[in-house]
CSV table of C-alpha atoms in Angstrom, one decimal:
chain,number,residue,atom,x,y,z
A,1,MET,CA,35.3,-41.5,21.9
A,2,ALA,CA,35.1,-40.4,26.0
A,3,THR,CA,35.2,-36.6,26.5
A,4,GLY,CA,36.4,-37.2,29.9
A,5,CYS,CA,38.2,-38.5,32.8
A,6,ASP,CA,41.0,-36.5,35.2
A,7,THR,CA,43.8,-38.1,37.2
A,8,PHE,CA,46.5,-36.4,39.1
A,9,VAL,CA,49.0,-37.1,42.3
A,10,ALA,CA,50.8,-35.4,44.6
A,11,LEU,CA,53.8,-37.0,46.3
A,12,GLY,CA,54.7,-36.7,49.7
A,13,ASN,CA,57.3,-34.1,49.0
A,14,SER,CA,54.2,-31.8,48.4
A,15,THR,CA,51.5,-32.8,50.8
A,16,ILE,CA,51.3,-31.6,54.5
A,17,THR,CA,51.3,-35.2,55.8
A,18,LYS,CA,54.2,-36.5,53.3
A,19,SER,CA,52.1,-39.0,52.2
A,20,THR,CA,51.2,-39.2,48.6
A,21,ILE,CA,47.8,-38.5,47.5
A,22,PHE,CA,46.4,-39.7,44.1
A,23,ALA,CA,42.7,-38.8,42.7
A,24,LYS,CA,40.7,-39.5,39.7
A,25,ASN,CA,37.0,-38.7,38.3
A,26,SER,CA,36.0,-41.4,36.0
A,27,ASP,CA,33.9,-39.9,33.1
A,28,ARG,CA,31.5,-42.2,31.5
A,29,PRO,CA,27.9,-42.5,29.6
A,30,LYS,CA,25.4,-41.1,31.9
A,31,ASP,CA,23.8,-44.0,32.9
A,32,GLU,CA,26.4,-46.4,32.9
A,33,CYS,CA,26.3,-47.9,36.6
A,34,GLN,CA,29.9,-48.2,38.2
A,35,THR,CA,30.4,-49.4,41.5
A,36,LEU,CA,33.4,-50.9,43.8
A,37,ILE,CA,34.3,-54.2,43.9
A,38,GLU,CA,36.5,-56.6,46.0
A,39,ILE,CA,38.4,-59.3,44.9
A,40,PRO,CA,40.8,-61.1,47.2
A,41,ARG,CA,44.1,-62.5,46.6
A,42,LEU,CA,43.8,-65.6,44.5
A,43,LYS,CA,46.0,-68.5,43.5
A,44,HIS,CA,45.8,-69.9,40.2
A,45,LYS,CA,46.3,-73.2,38.3
A,46,LYS,CA,49.3,-73.6,36.2
A,47,ASN,CA,48.9,-72.6,32.4
A,48,SER,CA,45.9,-71.3,33.2
A,49,VAL,CA,44.5,-68.1,31.5
A,50,VAL,CA,42.6,-64.9,32.4
A,51,LYS,CA,39.4,-63.9,30.2
A,52,CYS,CA,39.9,-59.9,29.9
A,53,GLN,CA,37.3,-57.9,28.0
A,54,TYR,CA,37.9,-59.2,24.5
A,55,ILE,CA,41.0,-61.5,24.4
A,56,GLU,CA,42.6,-64.3,26.8
A,57,ILE,CA,46.4,-64.0,28.0
A,58,PRO,CA,48.5,-66.4,30.3
A,59,GLN,CA,47.5,-66.1,33.9
A,60,ILE,CA,50.1,-65.9,36.5
A,61,GLU,CA,50.3,-67.8,39.8
A,62,THR,CA,49.1,-65.4,42.3
A,63,THR,CA,47.3,-62.4,41.9
A,64,TYR,CA,46.7,-59.7,44.7
A,65,ARG,CA,43.8,-58.5,46.9
A,66,HIS,CA,42.3,-55.5,45.4
A,67,PHE,CA,39.5,-53.2,44.8
A,68,GLY,CA,38.3,-51.7,41.5
A,69,SER,CA,35.3,-49.2,40.0
A,70,GLN,CA,34.0,-51.3,37.6
A,71,PRO,CA,31.3,-50.2,35.0
A,72,HIS,CA,28.7,-53.0,35.2
A,73,TRP,CA,29.8,-54.4,31.9
A,74,LEU,CA,33.4,-54.6,31.6
A,75,TRP,CA,35.8,-56.9,33.5
A,76,GLY,CA,38.3,-54.4,34.0
A,77,TYR,CA,38.6,-50.8,36.2
A,78,GLU,CA,38.2,-47.3,35.8
A,79,HIS,CA,40.7,-47.1,38.8
A,80,GLY,CA,41.7,-49.1,41.8
A,81,PHE,CA,44.0,-49.9,44.5
A,82,ASN,CA,45.5,-53.0,45.9
A,83,GLU,CA,47.1,-54.8,49.2
A,84,TYR,CA,50.4,-53.0,48.5
A,85,GLN,CA,49.2,-49.3,48.0
A,86,VAL,CA,49.3,-49.5,44.5
A,87,VAL,CA,47.1,-47.2,42.9
A,88,ILE,CA,46.2,-46.7,39.1
A,89,GLY,CA,43.8,-45.1,37.0
A,90,ASN,CA,43.8,-44.6,33.4
A,91,GLU,CA,42.6,-41.7,30.8
A,92,ALA,CA,41.1,-42.1,27.1
A,93,VAL,CA,43.6,-40.1,24.7
A,94,ASN,CA,43.9,-40.3,20.8
A,95,SER,CA,46.9,-41.3,18.7
A,96,LYS,CA,47.4,-41.3,15.0
A,97,PHE,CA,47.0,-45.3,14.5
A,98,SER,CA,43.7,-45.9,12.7
A,99,GLU,CA,41.3,-48.7,13.7
A,100,ASN,CA,42.8,-52.0,13.6
A,101,ASN,CA,40.8,-55.6,13.2
A,102,ILE,CA,42.7,-57.3,15.9
A,103,PRO,CA,41.0,-57.4,19.3
A,104,ARG,CA,43.7,-55.9,22.1
A,105,LEU,CA,43.6,-55.2,25.6
A,106,LEU,CA,41.5,-52.0,26.9
A,107,GLY,CA,43.0,-49.5,29.4
A,108,MET,CA,40.6,-50.8,32.0
A,109,ASP,CA,41.7,-54.7,31.4
A,110,LEU,CA,45.2,-53.0,31.9
A,111,VAL,CA,44.1,-51.0,35.1
A,112,ARG,CA,43.0,-54.4,36.5
A,113,LEU,CA,45.8,-56.6,35.5
A,114,GLY,CA,48.5,-54.0,37.0
A,115,LEU,CA,46.5,-54.2,40.4
A,116,GLU,CA,46.5,-57.9,40.2
A,117,ARG,CA,50.0,-58.3,39.5
A,118,GLY,CA,51.9,-54.9,40.7
A,119,LYS,CA,53.8,-55.2,44.4
A,120,SER,CA,54.7,-51.4,43.5
A,121,ALA,CA,54.3,-48.6,41.2
A,122,LEU,CA,57.4,-49.8,39.1
A,123,SER,CA,56.4,-53.0,39.1
A,124,ALA,CA,52.9,-52.2,37.8
A,125,VAL,CA,54.1,-49.8,35.1
A,126,ASN,CA,56.8,-52.5,34.0
A,127,ILE,CA,53.7,-55.2,34.0
A,128,ILE,CA,51.6,-52.8,31.9
A,129,THR,CA,54.2,-51.8,29.4
A,130,ASN,CA,55.2,-55.3,28.5
A,131,LEU,CA,51.7,-56.1,28.3
A,132,ILE,CA,50.8,-53.3,25.7
A,133,SER,CA,54.1,-54.3,23.7
A,134,THR,CA,52.9,-58.0,23.5
A,135,TYR,CA,48.8,-57.9,23.2
A,136,GLY,CA,48.7,-54.0,22.2
A,137,GLN,CA,46.2,-51.4,23.4
A,138,GLY,CA,43.9,-49.0,21.5
A,139,LYS,CA,41.4,-48.7,18.7
A,140,PHE,CA,39.9,-51.9,17.2
A,141,THR,CA,37.1,-52.7,15.2
A,142,ASN,CA,33.9,-54.5,16.9
A,143,ASN,CA,34.7,-52.9,20.2
A,144,HIS,CA,32.3,-50.8,22.4
A,145,LYS,CA,31.5,-48.0,21.2
A,146,SER,CA,32.7,-45.6,24.7
A,147,SER,CA,36.3,-47.7,25.0
A,148,ASN,CA,37.7,-47.2,21.8
A,149,TYR,CA,40.6,-45.3,22.1
A,150,ASP,CA,44.5,-45.2,23.2
A,151,ASN,CA,45.0,-44.6,26.7
A,152,SER,CA,47.1,-42.9,29.5
A,153,PHE,CA,47.7,-43.8,33.1
A,154,ILE,CA,49.1,-42.5,36.4
A,155,VAL,CA,50.4,-45.3,38.7
A,156,ALA,CA,51.7,-44.7,42.3
A,157,ASP,CA,52.1,-46.1,45.3
A,158,PRO,CA,53.3,-44.6,49.0
A,159,ASN,CA,57.0,-43.5,47.4
A,160,GLU,CA,56.9,-42.8,43.9
A,161,ALA,CA,54.4,-42.4,40.9
A,162,TYR,CA,54.7,-42.5,37.0
A,163,ILE,CA,52.8,-41.8,33.7
A,164,ILE,CA,52.2,-43.9,31.3
A,165,GLU,CA,51.0,-43.0,27.4
A,166,ALA,CA,50.1,-45.6,25.1
A,167,ALA,CA,49.8,-45.6,21.2
A,168,ASN,CA,48.8,-49.1,19.6
A,169,LYS,CA,51.8,-51.0,21.3
A,170,GLU,CA,53.9,-48.1,21.4
A,171,TRP,CA,54.2,-46.5,25.1
A,172,VAL,CA,56.1,-44.1,27.2
A,173,THR,CA,56.7,-43.7,30.9
A,174,LYS,CA,57.7,-40.5,32.8
A,175,LYS,CA,58.5,-40.7,36.8
A,176,VAL,CA,56.5,-37.8,38.7
A,177,ASP,CA,58.8,-35.6,40.8
A,178,SER,CA,56.4,-33.8,43.1
A,179,THR,CA,52.6,-33.0,41.2
A,180,ILE,CA,51.1,-33.9,37.9
A,181,GLY,CA,47.6,-34.3,36.3
A,182,ILE,CA,46.7,-36.0,32.9
A,183,SER,CA,43.4,-35.8,31.3
A,184,ASN,CA,42.4,-36.7,27.5
A,185,ILE,CA,45.5,-35.2,25.8
A,186,TYR,CA,49.0,-37.0,25.5
A,187,SER,CA,51.6,-34.6,27.8
A,188,VAL,CA,54.8,-36.4,27.6
A,189,ASN,CA,57.2,-35.1,25.2
A,190,SER,CA,60.8,-35.9,25.0
A,191,ASP,CA,61.5,-35.7,28.4
A,192,TRP,CA,60.5,-39.8,29.2
A,193,THR,CA,61.8,-42.2,31.4
A,194,ASP,CA,61.5,-45.0,29.5
A,195,ILE,CA,60.0,-45.8,26.1
A,196,SER,CA,59.0,-48.8,24.0
A,197,PRO,CA,62.1,-50.3,22.1
A,198,THR,CA,60.2,-50.1,18.8
A,199,ALA,CA,58.6,-46.8,19.1
A,200,LYS,CA,61.4,-45.1,16.9
A,201,GLN,CA,61.1,-47.9,14.0
A,202,THR,CA,57.2,-47.6,14.3
A,203,ALA,CA,57.4,-43.9,13.9
A,204,ILE,CA,59.6,-44.1,10.7
A,205,ASP,CA,57.4,-46.7,8.8
A,206,ASN,CA,54.3,-44.6,9.5
A,207,ASN,CA,56.5,-41.5,8.3
A,208,TRP,CA,55.6,-39.6,11.7
A,209,TYR,CA,59.5,-39.2,12.8
A,210,LEU,CA,61.0,-36.2,12.5
A,211,GLU,CA,64.8,-37.0,12.5
A,212,SER,CA,66.7,-35.5,15.3
A,213,LYS,CA,69.6,-35.8,17.4
A,214,ASN,CA,67.1,-35.4,20.5
A,215,PRO,CA,65.3,-38.2,22.1
A,216,ILE,CA,61.9,-38.8,20.0
A,217,ASN,CA,59.0,-36.5,21.2
A,218,PHE,CA,56.5,-39.1,22.3
A,219,LEU,CA,53.6,-36.6,22.0
A,220,LYS,CA,54.2,-34.7,18.5
A,221,THR,CA,55.3,-38.2,17.0
A,222,PHE,CA,52.1,-40.1,18.1
A,223,SER,CA,49.3,-37.9,19.1
A,224,ASN,CA,46.3,-37.1,17.3
A,225,ASN,CA,44.7,-34.2,19.6
A,226,GLU,CA,43.2,-32.4,16.9
A,227,THR,CA,40.2,-34.7,16.5
A,228,LYS,CA,37.0,-33.9,17.8
A,229,GLY,CA,36.8,-36.0,20.6
A,230,ALA,CA,39.6,-34.2,22.0
A,231,GLN,CA,38.4,-30.8,21.3
A,232,GLU,CA,35.1,-31.3,22.6
A,233,GLY,CA,36.3,-33.0,25.8
A,234,ARG,CA,38.4,-29.8,26.5
A,235,GLY,CA,41.4,-32.1,28.0
A,236,GLU,CA,43.9,-29.8,27.3
A,237,PHE,CA,42.2,-27.1,29.5
A,238,ARG,CA,41.2,-29.6,32.4
A,239,ARG,CA,44.8,-30.9,32.3
A,240,VAL,CA,46.2,-27.3,32.6
A,241,ARG,CA,44.0,-26.8,35.2
A,242,SER,CA,44.5,-29.4,37.6
A,243,CYS,CA,48.5,-29.2,37.1
A,244,THR,CA,48.4,-25.4,37.9
A,245,TYR,CA,46.2,-25.9,40.8
A,246,LEU,CA,48.3,-28.7,42.5
A,247,ASP,CA,51.5,-26.5,41.8
A,248,LEU,CA,49.7,-23.5,43.4
A,249,PHE,CA,49.4,-25.6,46.8
A,250,LYS,CA,52.4,-27.6,46.3
A,251,GLY,CA,53.8,-28.5,50.1
A,252,LYS,CA,50.4,-27.5,51.4
A,253,LEU,CA,48.2,-30.2,49.8
A,254,ASP,CA,45.7,-32.3,51.8
A,255,LEU,CA,42.7,-34.2,51.4
A,256,ASN,CA,40.4,-31.3,51.4
A,257,ILE,CA,42.4,-29.7,48.3
A,258,PHE,CA,41.6,-32.9,46.1
A,259,LEU,CA,38.1,-33.1,47.5
A,260,SER,CA,37.7,-29.4,46.3
A,261,LEU,CA,39.5,-30.0,42.9
A,262,LEU,CA,37.4,-33.3,42.1
A,263,LYS,CA,34.3,-31.2,42.5
A,264,ASP,CA,35.6,-28.3,40.3
A,265,HIS,CA,33.5,-26.6,37.6
A,266,SER,CA,36.2,-24.5,36.2
A,267,ASN,CA,36.4,-24.2,32.1
A,268,GLY,CA,40.1,-24.2,32.8
A,269,GLU,CA,40.7,-20.8,30.9
A,270,ASN,CA,42.1,-19.3,34.1
A,271,PRO,CA,43.5,-22.1,35.7
A,272,SER,CA,44.8,-20.7,38.9
A,273,GLU,CA,41.5,-19.5,39.7
A,274,ASN,CA,39.4,-20.3,43.0
A,275,ILE,CA,37.4,-23.7,42.9
A,276,GLN,CA,34.4,-23.0,40.9
A,277,ILE,CA,31.2,-25.0,42.7
A,278,HIS,CA,28.5,-23.7,40.5
A,279,TYR,CA,27.1,-26.0,37.6
A,280,SER,CA,28.3,-25.2,34.1
A,281,ASP,CA,28.2,-26.5,30.7
A,282,ASN,CA,31.8,-26.6,30.2
A,283,ARG,CA,33.7,-29.8,30.3
A,284,SER,CA,35.1,-29.3,33.4
A,285,ILE,CA,37.0,-31.8,36.0
A,286,CYS,CA,33.8,-32.7,37.5
A,287,MET,CA,31.8,-33.4,34.7
A,288,HIS,CA,27.9,-33.3,33.7
A,289,HIS,CA,26.2,-34.5,30.8
A,290,SER,CA,24.4,-32.0,28.6
A,291,GLU,CA,22.8,-31.7,25.0
A,292,ASN,CA,26.3,-32.0,23.4
A,293,SER,CA,28.1,-34.7,25.5
A,294,VAL,CA,26.6,-38.1,26.7
A,295,SER,CA,30.1,-38.1,29.6
A,296,ASN,CA,29.2,-37.7,33.1
A,297,THR,CA,31.5,-38.3,36.2
A,298,ALA,CA,30.3,-41.9,37.3
A,299,ALA,CA,33.0,-42.6,40.3
A,300,SER,CA,35.4,-41.1,42.0
A,301,LEU,CA,38.5,-42.0,44.0
A,302,ILE,CA,40.8,-40.4,46.4
A,303,ALA,CA,43.9,-42.7,47.7
A,304,ASP,CA,45.5,-41.3,50.7
A,305,LEU,CA,48.3,-43.8,51.2
A,306,SER,CA,50.6,-44.2,54.2
A,307,GLN,CA,54.5,-44.4,54.1
A,308,ASP,CA,54.7,-45.6,57.5
A,309,LYS,CA,53.0,-47.8,59.8
A,310,ASN,CA,51.1,-45.2,61.7
A,311,ARG,CA,47.8,-45.7,60.2
A,312,THR,CA,46.5,-47.8,57.4
A,313,PRO,CA,45.5,-45.9,53.9
A,314,ILE,CA,42.4,-44.6,53.4
A,315,TYR,CA,40.3,-44.7,49.8
A,316,TRP,CA,37.7,-42.2,49.6
A,317,CYS,CA,35.1,-43.2,47.1
A,318,SER,CA,32.5,-41.1,45.7
A,319,LEU,CA,29.4,-42.5,43.3
A,320,TYR,CA,28.2,-40.4,40.5
A,321,THR,CA,28.9,-36.8,40.5
A,322,PRO,CA,31.3,-36.0,43.4
A,323,CYS,CA,29.7,-32.1,43.5
A,324,ILE,CA,26.7,-33.1,45.0
A,325,GLY,CA,27.6,-36.6,46.4
A,326,ILE,CA,29.8,-37.5,49.4
A,327,PHE,CA,33.3,-39.7,49.6
A,328,ILE,CA,33.0,-42.8,51.7
A,329,PRO,CA,36.2,-44.1,53.5
A,330,ILE,CA,37.3,-47.5,52.0
A,331,PHE,CA,39.9,-49.7,53.8
A,332,CYS,CA,41.6,-52.4,51.7
A,333,GLU,CA,42.5,-54.3,55.1
A,334,GLY,CA,38.5,-54.4,55.8
A,335,ASP,CA,35.7,-56.0,53.8
A,336,ILE,CA,33.5,-53.4,51.9
A,337,PRO,CA,29.4,-53.7,52.4
A,338,GLU,CA,27.8,-56.0,50.1
A,339,LYS,CA,25.5,-53.7,48.9
A,340,LEU,CA,28.1,-51.2,47.6
A,341,THR,CA,29.3,-53.8,45.3
A,342,ILE,CA,25.7,-54.1,43.4
A,343,LYS,CA,25.7,-53.1,39.7
A,344,ASN,CA,22.7,-53.0,37.7
A,345,LYS,CA,22.1,-51.8,33.8
A,346,THR,CA,18.9,-50.7,34.8
A,347,PHE,CA,17.9,-48.9,37.8
A,348,SER,CA,17.7,-50.5,41.2
A,349,ASN,CA,16.9,-49.6,44.5
A,350,ASP,CA,19.2,-51.6,46.4
A,351,SER,CA,22.2,-50.1,44.6
A,352,LEU,CA,23.9,-46.7,45.9
A,353,TRP,CA,25.2,-46.0,42.4
A,354,TRP,CA,21.5,-45.6,41.2
A,355,LYS,CA,20.4,-44.0,44.2
A,356,PHE,CA,22.8,-41.0,43.4
A,357,HIS,CA,21.9,-41.3,39.7
A,358,ALA,CA,18.5,-40.5,40.8
A,359,ILE,CA,19.4,-37.6,42.7
A,360,ASN,CA,21.3,-36.2,39.8
A,361,LYS,CA,18.6,-36.6,37.7
A,362,LYS,CA,15.9,-35.2,40.3
A,363,VAL,CA,18.1,-31.8,40.5
A,364,ASN,CA,18.3,-31.4,36.5
A,365,GLU,CA,14.9,-31.9,35.8
A,366,ASN,CA,14.1,-28.5,36.5
A,367,ASN,CA,16.6,-25.6,36.0
A,368,ASN,CA,14.5,-23.3,38.4
A,369,THR,CA,15.0,-25.3,41.4
A,370,LYS,CA,18.6,-26.8,40.3
A,371,LEU,CA,20.1,-24.1,42.5
A,372,SER,CA,17.8,-24.9,45.7
A,373,LYS,CA,17.9,-28.6,45.2
A,374,THR,CA,21.7,-28.4,45.1
A,375,GLU,CA,22.1,-26.3,48.0
A,376,PHE,CA,19.7,-28.9,49.9
A,377,ILE,CA,21.9,-31.8,48.7
A,378,ARG,CA,25.0,-30.4,50.0
A,379,SER,CA,23.9,-29.1,53.0
A,380,SER,CA,22.9,-32.7,53.7
A,381,PHE,CA,26.1,-34.3,53.0
A,382,LEU,CA,28.4,-31.8,54.5
A,383,PRO,CA,28.2,-32.6,58.2
A,384,ILE,CA,28.3,-36.2,57.5
A,385,GLN,CA,31.4,-36.0,55.3
A,386,ARG,CA,33.2,-34.0,57.9
A,387,THR,CA,32.6,-36.7,60.3
A,388,PHE,CA,33.7,-39.3,58.0
A,389,ILE,CA,37.0,-37.3,57.8
A,390,LYS,CA,37.5,-36.7,61.2
A,391,ASP,CA,36.6,-40.4,62.7
A,392,SER,CA,38.3,-42.2,60.0
A,393,TYR,CA,41.7,-41.3,60.7
A,394,VAL,CA,41.2,-42.2,64.2
A,395,ILE,CA,40.1,-45.5,63.1
A,396,SER,CA,42.8,-46.2,60.7
A,397,LYS,CA,45.3,-45.6,62.9
A,398,GLU,CA,43.8,-47.9,65.6
A,399,ALA,CA,43.7,-50.6,62.8
A,400,GLN,CA,47.4,-50.2,62.1
A,401,THR,CA,48.0,-50.6,65.9
A,402,LEU,CA,46.1,-54.0,65.8
A,403,ILE,CA,48.1,-54.8,62.6
A,404,ASN,CA,51.3,-54.1,64.3
A,405,SER,CA,50.6,-56.3,67.1
A,406,GLY,CA,49.6,-59.4,65.0
A,407,GLN,CA,46.0,-58.9,65.4
A,408,GLU,CA,45.0,-58.8,62.0
A,409,ILE,CA,41.5,-60.3,62.1
A,410,LYS,CA,40.5,-57.8,64.9
A,411,ALA,CA,41.7,-55.0,62.6
A,412,THR,CA,39.6,-56.3,59.6
A,413,ASN,CA,36.4,-56.6,61.6
A,414,LEU,CA,37.0,-53.1,63.0
A,415,LEU,CA,37.2,-51.4,59.4
A,416,SER,CA,34.6,-53.7,58.1
A,417,GLU,CA,32.1,-52.8,60.7
A,418,TYR,CA,33.0,-49.0,60.5
A,419,MET,CA,32.4,-49.1,56.6
A,420,ASN,CA,29.4,-50.5,57.3
A,421,LYS,CA,28.0,-48.0,59.6
A,422,CYS,CA,29.5,-45.1,57.0
A,423,PHE,CA,27.4,-47.0,54.0
A,424,LEU,CA,24.4,-47.1,55.9
A,425,LYS,CA,24.6,-43.3,57.0
A,426,VAL,CA,24.7,-42.6,53.4
A,427,TYR,CA,22.5,-45.1,52.0
A,428,ASN,CA,19.8,-43.9,54.1
A,429,LEU,CA,20.1,-40.4,53.5
A,430,THR,CA,20.1,-40.7,49.8
A,431,GLU,CA,16.8,-42.2,50.3
A,432,LYS,CA,15.6,-39.4,52.4
A,433,ILE,CA,16.9,-37.1,49.7
A,434,ASN,CA,15.2,-38.8,46.8
A,435,GLU,CA,12.0,-38.9,49.1
A,436,SER,CA,12.3,-35.2,49.5
A,437,PHE,CA,12.2,-34.3,46.0
């Protein structure tokens, strides 16, 4: 059972720019390479099937252009975004259901399928919940040990966002009203927006249903948060931390606050405290592996969506631990650098993910130099990060102006060239940092 991942979102009514901002830290086994891939809009033959990680399902006629953060061995994604500004991220949660011997969809499969098929947050929610009802998700025998769990999701677009929580073939959804965070625990009680039609009967059949006139409480009915994995991961503390911190700055939220929160090392016991930048052995939002856990933040995303046509959305992507990394601007309207997509099971000098992995390894190899190395890395990335933030919003407005005037090809070229320049700056700097240690 994975003991990490944190996802949160703020709608436009809570941000300075009035734009929806979504964020996720993907926590995975510390040596599992995860990179960003780009898939174009595709037409599919009638009656064709799509092979997910363990099962095949019917394919649809058209799948949408999208980008996904993909562990090297998986078909699906930890998080991603598509041409319609639909953004999705998932979390591992523990239900009361025992392992089943029938293969089913992984949470990462559902993230990808939602991005491929959803034109809005609500349509992606309906797609994902219908797939859960039909094919199931969650624990089953012979599954890879790092993905054997039930799932929760945040699904967002420029106008709205939803939580989905699933247990076997049952699910519940909740519409977000302002800000929210989720982690490795169930969080939807009786205040849900929609629920699977079979949830109540399934609960009765398993003797989990507490008869009441009130709507079924999904958390109390299906959650098994007392498991060892949930306790070790401290998901309850991380969720309270993200929810509290976002609520503190409601109406003032911006990209910089989301950047800080993804880098946070607070143990969550004082959820309103300032961002903690120093390393900690606690299972924090920015997660580092230790003797007790192999989980480490492997990739991060901040999606700064756009409600109008004044600029294109910007997707800020980080590889490995964000607290000593950098967020690179990505634009769905352009083509990402090919080298950014390189994913290998073992170290590759061409892979930017593995370069950041190497930096982290060198930082952690000696506790006596850990602090000085960390400060050196952060000071090296900071001026470039500031330049990226300043320039990216100018570029996004230029690109949107071109798109609005029918010059899509020029916009694509502009954004592709800019992304390549950003990538090269980061790639070259990671080489210098690795050589300096």
